[in-house]
Coordinates of C-alpha atoms in Angstrom, one line a residue:
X190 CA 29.3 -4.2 12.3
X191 CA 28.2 -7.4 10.7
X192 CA 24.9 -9.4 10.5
X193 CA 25.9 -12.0 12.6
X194 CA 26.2 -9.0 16.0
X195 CA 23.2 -8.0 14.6
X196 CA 21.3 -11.4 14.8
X197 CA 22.7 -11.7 18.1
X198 CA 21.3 -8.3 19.4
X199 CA 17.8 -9.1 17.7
X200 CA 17.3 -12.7 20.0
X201 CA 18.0 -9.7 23.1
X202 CA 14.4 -7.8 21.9
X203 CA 13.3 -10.1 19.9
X204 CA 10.5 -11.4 22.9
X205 CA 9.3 -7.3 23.1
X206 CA 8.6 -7.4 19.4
X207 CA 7.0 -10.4 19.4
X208 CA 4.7 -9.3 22.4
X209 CA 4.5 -5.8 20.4
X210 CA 3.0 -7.5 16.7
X211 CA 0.6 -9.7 19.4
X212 CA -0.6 -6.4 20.9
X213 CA -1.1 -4.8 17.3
X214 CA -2.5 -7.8 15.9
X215 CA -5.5 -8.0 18.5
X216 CA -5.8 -4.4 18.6
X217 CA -6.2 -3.0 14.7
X218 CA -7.3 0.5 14.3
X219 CA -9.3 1.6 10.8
X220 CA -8.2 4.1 8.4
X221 CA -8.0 7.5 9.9
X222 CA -8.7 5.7 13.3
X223 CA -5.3 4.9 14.6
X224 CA -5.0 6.8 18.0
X225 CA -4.2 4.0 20.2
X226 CA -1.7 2.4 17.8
X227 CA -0.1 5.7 16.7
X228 CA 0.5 5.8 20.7
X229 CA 2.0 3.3 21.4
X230 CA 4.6 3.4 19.1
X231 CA 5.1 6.9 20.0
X232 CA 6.2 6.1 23.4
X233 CA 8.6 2.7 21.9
X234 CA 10.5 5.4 20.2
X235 CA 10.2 8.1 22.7
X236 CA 12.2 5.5 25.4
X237 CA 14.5 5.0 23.0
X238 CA 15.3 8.6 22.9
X239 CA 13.7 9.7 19.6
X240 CA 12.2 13.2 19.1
X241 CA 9.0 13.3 18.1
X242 CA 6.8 14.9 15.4
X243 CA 3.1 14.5 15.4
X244 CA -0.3 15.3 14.3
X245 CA 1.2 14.9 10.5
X246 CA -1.6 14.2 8.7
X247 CA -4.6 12.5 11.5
X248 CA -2.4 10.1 13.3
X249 CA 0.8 10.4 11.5
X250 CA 3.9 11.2 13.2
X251 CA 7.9 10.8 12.8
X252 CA 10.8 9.7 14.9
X253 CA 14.1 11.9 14.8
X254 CA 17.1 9.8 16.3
X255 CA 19.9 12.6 15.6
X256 CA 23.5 10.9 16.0
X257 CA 26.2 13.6 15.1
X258 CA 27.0 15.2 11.1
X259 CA 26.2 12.9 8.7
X260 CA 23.5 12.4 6.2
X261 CA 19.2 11.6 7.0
X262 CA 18.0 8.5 5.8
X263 CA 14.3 7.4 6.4
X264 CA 12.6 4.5 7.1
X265 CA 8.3 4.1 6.4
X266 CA 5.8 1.4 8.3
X267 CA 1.7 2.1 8.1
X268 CA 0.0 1.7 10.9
X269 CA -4.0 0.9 9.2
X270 CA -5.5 -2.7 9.1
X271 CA -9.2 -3.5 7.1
X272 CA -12.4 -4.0 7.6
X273 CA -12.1 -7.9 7.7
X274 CA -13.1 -10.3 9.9
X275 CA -10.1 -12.5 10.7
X276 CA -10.7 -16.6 10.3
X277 CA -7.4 -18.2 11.3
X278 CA -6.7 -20.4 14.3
X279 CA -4.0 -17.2 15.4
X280 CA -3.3 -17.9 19.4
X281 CA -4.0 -13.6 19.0
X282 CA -6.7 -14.0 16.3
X283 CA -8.0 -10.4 15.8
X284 CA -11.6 -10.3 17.5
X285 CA -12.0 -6.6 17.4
X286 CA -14.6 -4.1 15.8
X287 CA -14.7 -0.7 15.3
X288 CA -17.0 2.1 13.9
X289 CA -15.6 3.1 10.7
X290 CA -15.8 6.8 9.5
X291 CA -19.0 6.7 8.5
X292 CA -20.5 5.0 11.9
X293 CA -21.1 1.5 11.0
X294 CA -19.5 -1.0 13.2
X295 CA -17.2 -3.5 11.7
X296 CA -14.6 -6.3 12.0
X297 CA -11.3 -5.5 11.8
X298 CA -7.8 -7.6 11.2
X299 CA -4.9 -6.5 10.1
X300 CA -4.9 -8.6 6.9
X301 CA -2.5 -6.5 5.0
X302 CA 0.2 -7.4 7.3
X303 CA 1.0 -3.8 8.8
X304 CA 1.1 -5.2 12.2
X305 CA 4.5 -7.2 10.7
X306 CA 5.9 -3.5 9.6
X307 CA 5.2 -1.7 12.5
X308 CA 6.8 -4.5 14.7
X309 CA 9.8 -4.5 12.1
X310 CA 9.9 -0.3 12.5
X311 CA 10.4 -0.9 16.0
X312 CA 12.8 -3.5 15.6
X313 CA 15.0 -1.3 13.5
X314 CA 14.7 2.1 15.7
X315 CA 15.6 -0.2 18.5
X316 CA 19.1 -1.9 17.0
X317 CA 19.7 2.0 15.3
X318 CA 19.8 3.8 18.8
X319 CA 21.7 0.7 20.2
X320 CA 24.3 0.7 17.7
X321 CA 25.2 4.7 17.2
X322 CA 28.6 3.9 17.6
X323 CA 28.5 2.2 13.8
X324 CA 27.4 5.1 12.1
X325 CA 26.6 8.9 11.5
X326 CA 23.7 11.1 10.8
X327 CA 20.1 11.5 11.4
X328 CA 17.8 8.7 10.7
X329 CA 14.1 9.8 10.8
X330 CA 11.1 6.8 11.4
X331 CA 8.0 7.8 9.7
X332 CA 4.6 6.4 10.3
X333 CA 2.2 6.9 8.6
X334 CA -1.8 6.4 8.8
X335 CA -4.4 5.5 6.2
X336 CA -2.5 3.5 3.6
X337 CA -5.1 1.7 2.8
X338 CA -7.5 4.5 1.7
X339 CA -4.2 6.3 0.0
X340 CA -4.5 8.9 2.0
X341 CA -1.6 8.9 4.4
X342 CA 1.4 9.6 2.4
X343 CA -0.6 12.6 1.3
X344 CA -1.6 14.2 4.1
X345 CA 1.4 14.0 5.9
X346 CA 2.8 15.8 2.7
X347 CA 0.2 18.4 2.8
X348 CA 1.2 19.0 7.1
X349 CA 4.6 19.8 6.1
X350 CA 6.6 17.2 6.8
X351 CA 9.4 17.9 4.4
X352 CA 9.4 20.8 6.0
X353 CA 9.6 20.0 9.4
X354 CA 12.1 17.3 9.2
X355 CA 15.7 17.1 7.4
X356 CA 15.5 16.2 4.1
X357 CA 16.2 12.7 3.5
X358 CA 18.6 11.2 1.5
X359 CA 16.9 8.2 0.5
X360 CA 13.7 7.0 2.2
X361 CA 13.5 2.9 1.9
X362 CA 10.2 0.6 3.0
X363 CA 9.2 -2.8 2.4
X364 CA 5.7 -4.6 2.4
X365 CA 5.3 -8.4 3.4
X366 CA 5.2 -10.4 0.5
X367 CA 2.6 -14.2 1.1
X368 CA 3.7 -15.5 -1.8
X369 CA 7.6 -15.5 -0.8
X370 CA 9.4 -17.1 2.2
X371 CA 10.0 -15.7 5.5
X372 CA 13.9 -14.3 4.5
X373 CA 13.3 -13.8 0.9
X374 CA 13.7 -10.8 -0.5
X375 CA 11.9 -9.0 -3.8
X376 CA 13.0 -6.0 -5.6
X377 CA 12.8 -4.1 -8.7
X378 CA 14.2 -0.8 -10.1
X379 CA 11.9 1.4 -11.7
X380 CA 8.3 0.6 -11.9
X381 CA 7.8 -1.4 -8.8
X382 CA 3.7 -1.0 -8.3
X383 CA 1.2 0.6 -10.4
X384 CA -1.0 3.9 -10.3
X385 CA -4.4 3.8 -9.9
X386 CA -7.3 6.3 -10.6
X387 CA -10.5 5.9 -9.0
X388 CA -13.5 6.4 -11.6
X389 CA -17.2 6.7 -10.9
X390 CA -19.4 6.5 -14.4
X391 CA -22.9 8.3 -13.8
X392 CA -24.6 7.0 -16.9
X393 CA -28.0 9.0 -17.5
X394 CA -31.4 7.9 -19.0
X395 CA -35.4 8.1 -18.6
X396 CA -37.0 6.1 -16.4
X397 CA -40.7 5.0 -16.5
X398 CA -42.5 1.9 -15.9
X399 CA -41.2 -1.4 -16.2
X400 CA -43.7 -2.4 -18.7
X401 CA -43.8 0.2 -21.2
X402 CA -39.9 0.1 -22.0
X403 CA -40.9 1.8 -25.3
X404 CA -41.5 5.1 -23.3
X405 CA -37.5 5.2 -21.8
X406 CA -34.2 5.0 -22.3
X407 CA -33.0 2.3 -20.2
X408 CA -29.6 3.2 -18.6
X409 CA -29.1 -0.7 -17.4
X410 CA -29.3 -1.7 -21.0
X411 CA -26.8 1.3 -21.4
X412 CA -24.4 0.3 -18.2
X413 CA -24.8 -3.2 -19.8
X414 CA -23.6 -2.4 -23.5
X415 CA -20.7 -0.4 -21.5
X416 CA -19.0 -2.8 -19.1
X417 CA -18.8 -5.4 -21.8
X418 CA -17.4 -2.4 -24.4
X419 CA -15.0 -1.2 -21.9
X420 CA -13.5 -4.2 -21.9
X421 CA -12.2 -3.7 -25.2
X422 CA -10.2 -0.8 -24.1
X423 CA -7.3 -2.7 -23.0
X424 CA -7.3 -5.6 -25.5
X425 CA -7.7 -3.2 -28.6
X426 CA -6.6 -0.1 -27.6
X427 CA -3.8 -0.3 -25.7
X428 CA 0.0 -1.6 -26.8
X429 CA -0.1 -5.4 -25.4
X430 CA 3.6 -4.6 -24.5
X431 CA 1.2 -1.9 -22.0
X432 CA 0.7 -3.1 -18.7
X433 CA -2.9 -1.7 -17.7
X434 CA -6.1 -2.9 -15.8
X435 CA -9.8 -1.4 -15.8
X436 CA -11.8 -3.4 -13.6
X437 CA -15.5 -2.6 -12.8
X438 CA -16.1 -2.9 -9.2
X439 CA -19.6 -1.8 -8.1
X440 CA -22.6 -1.3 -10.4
X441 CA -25.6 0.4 -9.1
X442 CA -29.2 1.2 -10.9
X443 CA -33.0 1.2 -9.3
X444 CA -34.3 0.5 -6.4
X445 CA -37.4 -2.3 -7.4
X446 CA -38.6 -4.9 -10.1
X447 CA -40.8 -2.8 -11.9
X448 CA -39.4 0.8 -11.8
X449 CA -36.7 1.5 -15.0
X450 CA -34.1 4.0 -13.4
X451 CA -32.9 7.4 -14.5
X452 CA -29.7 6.3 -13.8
X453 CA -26.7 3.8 -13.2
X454 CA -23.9 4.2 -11.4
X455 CA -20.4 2.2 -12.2
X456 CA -17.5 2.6 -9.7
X457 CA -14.3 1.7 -11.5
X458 CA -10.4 1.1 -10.9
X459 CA -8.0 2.2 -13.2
X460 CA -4.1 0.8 -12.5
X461 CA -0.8 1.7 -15.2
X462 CA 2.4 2.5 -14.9
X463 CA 2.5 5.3 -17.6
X464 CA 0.4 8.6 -17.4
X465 CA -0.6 9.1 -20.5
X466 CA -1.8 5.3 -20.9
X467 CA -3.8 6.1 -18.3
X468 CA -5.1 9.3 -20.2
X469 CA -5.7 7.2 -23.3
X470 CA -8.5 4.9 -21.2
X471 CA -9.8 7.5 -19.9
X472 CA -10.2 9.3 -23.5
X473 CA -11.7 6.0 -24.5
X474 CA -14.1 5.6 -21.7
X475 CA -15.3 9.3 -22.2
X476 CA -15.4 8.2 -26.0
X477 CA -17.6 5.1 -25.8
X478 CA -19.7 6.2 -23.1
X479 CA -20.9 9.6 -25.0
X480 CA -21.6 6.9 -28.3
X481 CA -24.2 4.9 -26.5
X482 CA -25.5 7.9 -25.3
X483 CA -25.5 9.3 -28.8
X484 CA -27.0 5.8 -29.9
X485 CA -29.8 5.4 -27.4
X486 CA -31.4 8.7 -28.8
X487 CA -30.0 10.9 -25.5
X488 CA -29.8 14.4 -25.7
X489 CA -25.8 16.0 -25.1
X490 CA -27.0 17.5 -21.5
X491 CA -28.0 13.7 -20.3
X492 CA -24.6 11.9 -21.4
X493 CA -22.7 9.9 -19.0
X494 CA -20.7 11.9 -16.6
X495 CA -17.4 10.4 -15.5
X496 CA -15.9 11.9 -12.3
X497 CA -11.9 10.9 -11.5
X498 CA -11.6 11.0 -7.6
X499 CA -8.9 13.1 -7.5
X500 CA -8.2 11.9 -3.1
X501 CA -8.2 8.3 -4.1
X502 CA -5.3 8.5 -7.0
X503 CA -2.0 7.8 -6.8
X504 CA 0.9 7.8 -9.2
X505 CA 3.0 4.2 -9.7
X506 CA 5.5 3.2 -6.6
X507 CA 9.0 4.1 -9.1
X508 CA 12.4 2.9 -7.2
X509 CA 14.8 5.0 -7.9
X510 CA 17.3 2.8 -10.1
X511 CA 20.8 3.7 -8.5
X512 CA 19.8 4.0 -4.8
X513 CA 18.2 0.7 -5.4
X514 CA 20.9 -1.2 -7.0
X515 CA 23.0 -0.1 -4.6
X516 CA 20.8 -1.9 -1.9
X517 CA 20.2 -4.7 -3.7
X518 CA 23.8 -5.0 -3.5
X519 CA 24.5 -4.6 -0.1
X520 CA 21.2 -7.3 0.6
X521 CA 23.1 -9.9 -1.5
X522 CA 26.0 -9.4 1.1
X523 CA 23.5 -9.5 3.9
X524 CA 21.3 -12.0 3.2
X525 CA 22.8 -13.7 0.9
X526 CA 22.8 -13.7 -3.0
X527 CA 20.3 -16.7 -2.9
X528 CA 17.5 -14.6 -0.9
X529 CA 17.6 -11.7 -3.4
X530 CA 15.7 -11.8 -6.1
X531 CA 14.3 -9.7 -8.9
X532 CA 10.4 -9.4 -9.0
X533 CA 7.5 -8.4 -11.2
X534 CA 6.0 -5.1 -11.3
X535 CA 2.6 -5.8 -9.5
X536 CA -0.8 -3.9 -10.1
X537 CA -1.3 -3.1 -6.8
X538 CA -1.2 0.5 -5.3
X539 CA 0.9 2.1 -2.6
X540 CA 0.8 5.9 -1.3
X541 CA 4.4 5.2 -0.7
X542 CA 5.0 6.5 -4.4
X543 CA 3.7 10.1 -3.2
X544 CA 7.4 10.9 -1.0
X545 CA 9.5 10.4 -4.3
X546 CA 7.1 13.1 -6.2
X547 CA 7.6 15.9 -4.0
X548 CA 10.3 19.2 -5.2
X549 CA 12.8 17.6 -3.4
X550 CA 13.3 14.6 -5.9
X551 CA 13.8 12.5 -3.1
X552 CA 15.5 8.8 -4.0
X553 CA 12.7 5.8 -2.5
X554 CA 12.6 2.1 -2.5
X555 CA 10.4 -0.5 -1.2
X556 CA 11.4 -3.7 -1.0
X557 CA 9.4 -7.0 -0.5
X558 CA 10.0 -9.2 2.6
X559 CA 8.5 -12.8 2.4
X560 CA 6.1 -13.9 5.3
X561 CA 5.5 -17.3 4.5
X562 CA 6.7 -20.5 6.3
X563 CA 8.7 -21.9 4.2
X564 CA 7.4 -25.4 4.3
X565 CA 3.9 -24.5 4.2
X566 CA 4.4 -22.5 1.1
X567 CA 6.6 -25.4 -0.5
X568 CA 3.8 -27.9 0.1
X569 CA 0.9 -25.6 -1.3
X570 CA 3.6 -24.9 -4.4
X571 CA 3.5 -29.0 -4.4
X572 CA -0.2 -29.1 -5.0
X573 CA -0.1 -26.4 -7.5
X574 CA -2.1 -23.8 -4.8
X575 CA -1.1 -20.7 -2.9
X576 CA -1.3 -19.7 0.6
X577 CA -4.0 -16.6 1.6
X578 CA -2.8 -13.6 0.5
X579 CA -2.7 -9.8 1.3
X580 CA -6.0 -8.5 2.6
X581 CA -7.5 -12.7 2.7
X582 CA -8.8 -13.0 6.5
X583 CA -7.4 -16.3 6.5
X584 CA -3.9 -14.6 6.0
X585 CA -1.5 -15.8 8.7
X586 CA 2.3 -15.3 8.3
X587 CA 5.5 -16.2 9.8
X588 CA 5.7 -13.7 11.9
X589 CA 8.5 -14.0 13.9
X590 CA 10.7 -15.3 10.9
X591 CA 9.5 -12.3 8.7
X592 CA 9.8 -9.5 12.0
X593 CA 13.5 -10.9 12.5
X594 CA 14.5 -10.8 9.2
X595 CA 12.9 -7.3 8.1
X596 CA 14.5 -6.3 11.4
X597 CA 18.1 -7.3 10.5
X598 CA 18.0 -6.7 7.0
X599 CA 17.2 -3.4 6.8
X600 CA 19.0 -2.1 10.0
X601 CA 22.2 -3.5 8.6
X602 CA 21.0 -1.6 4.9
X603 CA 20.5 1.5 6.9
X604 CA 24.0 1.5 8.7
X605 CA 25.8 0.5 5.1
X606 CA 24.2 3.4 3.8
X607 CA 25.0 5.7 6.3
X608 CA 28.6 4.9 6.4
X609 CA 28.4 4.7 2.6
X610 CA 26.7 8.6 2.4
X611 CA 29.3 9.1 4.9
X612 CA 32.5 8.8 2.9

């Protein structure tokens, strides 16, 4: 087996996955809402002769293509898109909205680019079930829902799917990279993307009337004081060798001009790539916070309370460093040593990190697979710009460069480890 029969095979389906990423691009589903699209790639795999495994976790489900003794390997796409409202000149430009979870209509577009995965999934079940003659075992084709809200990964982890599936090997993954060219490849062993805790600050005071200040403790000069203090975390209390971000994204307090609150509410984002940095912010917020409490006269039952959403945490995405050396030398032979290249640890979140921190210890990677045209990217380099990134609603990729070449790639990675797990 070689890349170049593989090529060949892919210009043979390469019209139905095309069609296929059309469909799924016109047709995004929400978080937690993806019936349709969880059914239709249900049935691809189904003709194809895969056993099936749903109701994992909402719309969840896995593919089990078994193909005689040999080890499982597994391979992960998400299925979710966002709540964006797509503004490209796409011949299948995403006019679709949906009522969310809580029942408010929006626009949706698959701006993360899971449409490209889920078209490349296919892809590679397809040229796996027509090639079994080129290698041995049991490959298992996981898809999961609600990446987006991190939620996914987990649940399907909670609905037993180590335990209703062979254990895997080595589970592998990529996400479509804007910023690198349709046939690039990006990897990194070890820390690969960050964690992230969700925080929500509830920072208490007495309200009263907007012009006798004198008769309350304002908790929107408090929330002030505090974002600007917080920022001071990172730059003075954390290693600068420390890669770590706190970013305050929502800020909430009163409800008219003349009416001081009894409280504000901060929403915050947490991202590292070491627990007990992590812990240390957190210390720190829980520190500072309590002072201007403490300062502003505030008895202990009214300081701030700071809540960790526990559902919307995830630990950093960690490739395992020998499985993923190993690939990265086997996608120097198949793409070429030009094409694969070392990247950055990126602050980002993925729930993929949550199938390597199970009992089982299981080996992961996730790889990045350029979507850009490559000329359009080299022009916006030119001008010193970028093209729209992940989760932009002007994003607009190269589809069928990045479907063929995540298609190829990582069927022809799959069969080398098989064959390799094999010996």
């Amino acid at each position: 087996m070689n890349l170049h029969s593989l090529e060949n095979q892919y210009d043979n389906i390469q019209d139905k996955l095309i069609d296929l990423y059309a469909h799924f691009h016109q047709n995004p589903e929400l978080s937690f809402m993806e019936m349709n699209t969880s059914a239709k790639l249900i049935n691809e795999l189904r003709c194809l002769g895969f056993e099936i495994i749903d109701n994992l976790g909402g719309y969840s489900f896995v593919g089990i293509l078994s193909n005689g003794e040999g080890p499982t390997l597994a391979f992960r796409t998400d299925m979710d898109a966002l709540p964006i409202l797509e503004n490209t000149d796409s011949a299948f430009k995403s006019i679709k909205k949906m009522k969310d979870v809580n029942g408010n209509e929006q626009p949706v577009m698959h701006a993360c680019g899971h449409d490209l995965h889920m078209s490349t999934w296919v892809g590679i079940a397809k040229l796996m079930s027509n090639n079994q003659g080129n290698w041995k075992g049991t490959l298992v084709m996981i898809a999961q829902a609600s990446e987006e809200w991190g939620a996914g990964a987990r649940s399907m982890i909670e609905a037993g799917l180590f335990k209703k599936i062979p254990t895997p090997s080595y589970i592998l993954a990529y996400h479509n990279a804007p910023n690198m060219a349709a046939g690039e490849i990006g990897y990194k062993a070890g820390a690969f993307m960050s964690g992230v805790k969700t925080l929500e600050l509830k920072i208490k005071g007495i309200g009263g009337h907007g012009a006798e200040p004198q008769n309350t403790i304002d908790p929107i000069v408090m929330a002030s004081k505090l974002i600007l203090d917080f920022q001071t975390i990172i730059s003075r209390e954390i290693p600068p060798t420390e890669s770590c971000v706190l970013s305050i994204g929502s800020i909430h307090g009163g409800f008219t001009h003349n009416v001081i609150p009894d409280e504000v509410n901060l929403q915050m984002t947490l991202r590292f790539f070491k627990s007990e940095i992590a812990d240390k912010v957190i210390e720190s917020i829980k520190r500072i916070s309590n002072g201007i409490a403490i300062s502003s006269g505030l008895e202990a039952s009214n300081y701030p309370e700071l809540k960790i959403i526990d559902t919307a945490c995830l630990p950093p995405v960690e490739n395992n460093h020998e499985y993923t050396l190993q690939s990265v030398a086997y996608l120097k032979e198949i793409a070429g040593v030009q094409n694969v290249n070392e990247s950055e640890p990126v602050m980002i979140a993925e729930d993929f990190s949550l199938y390597s921190k199970t009992t089982d210890n299981i080996p992961t990677t996730m790889f990045w697979i350029g979507n850009a045209d490559r000329d359009k990217l080299k022009s916006a380099h030119s001008k010193g710009k970028t093209l729209p990134v992940l989760h932009s609603p002007m994003m607009y990729p190269d589809y069928k460069n990045c479907i063929r070449h995540g298609t190829v790639y990582m069927s022809e990675l799959l069969i080398k480890w098989f064959n390799n797990l094999n010996k």
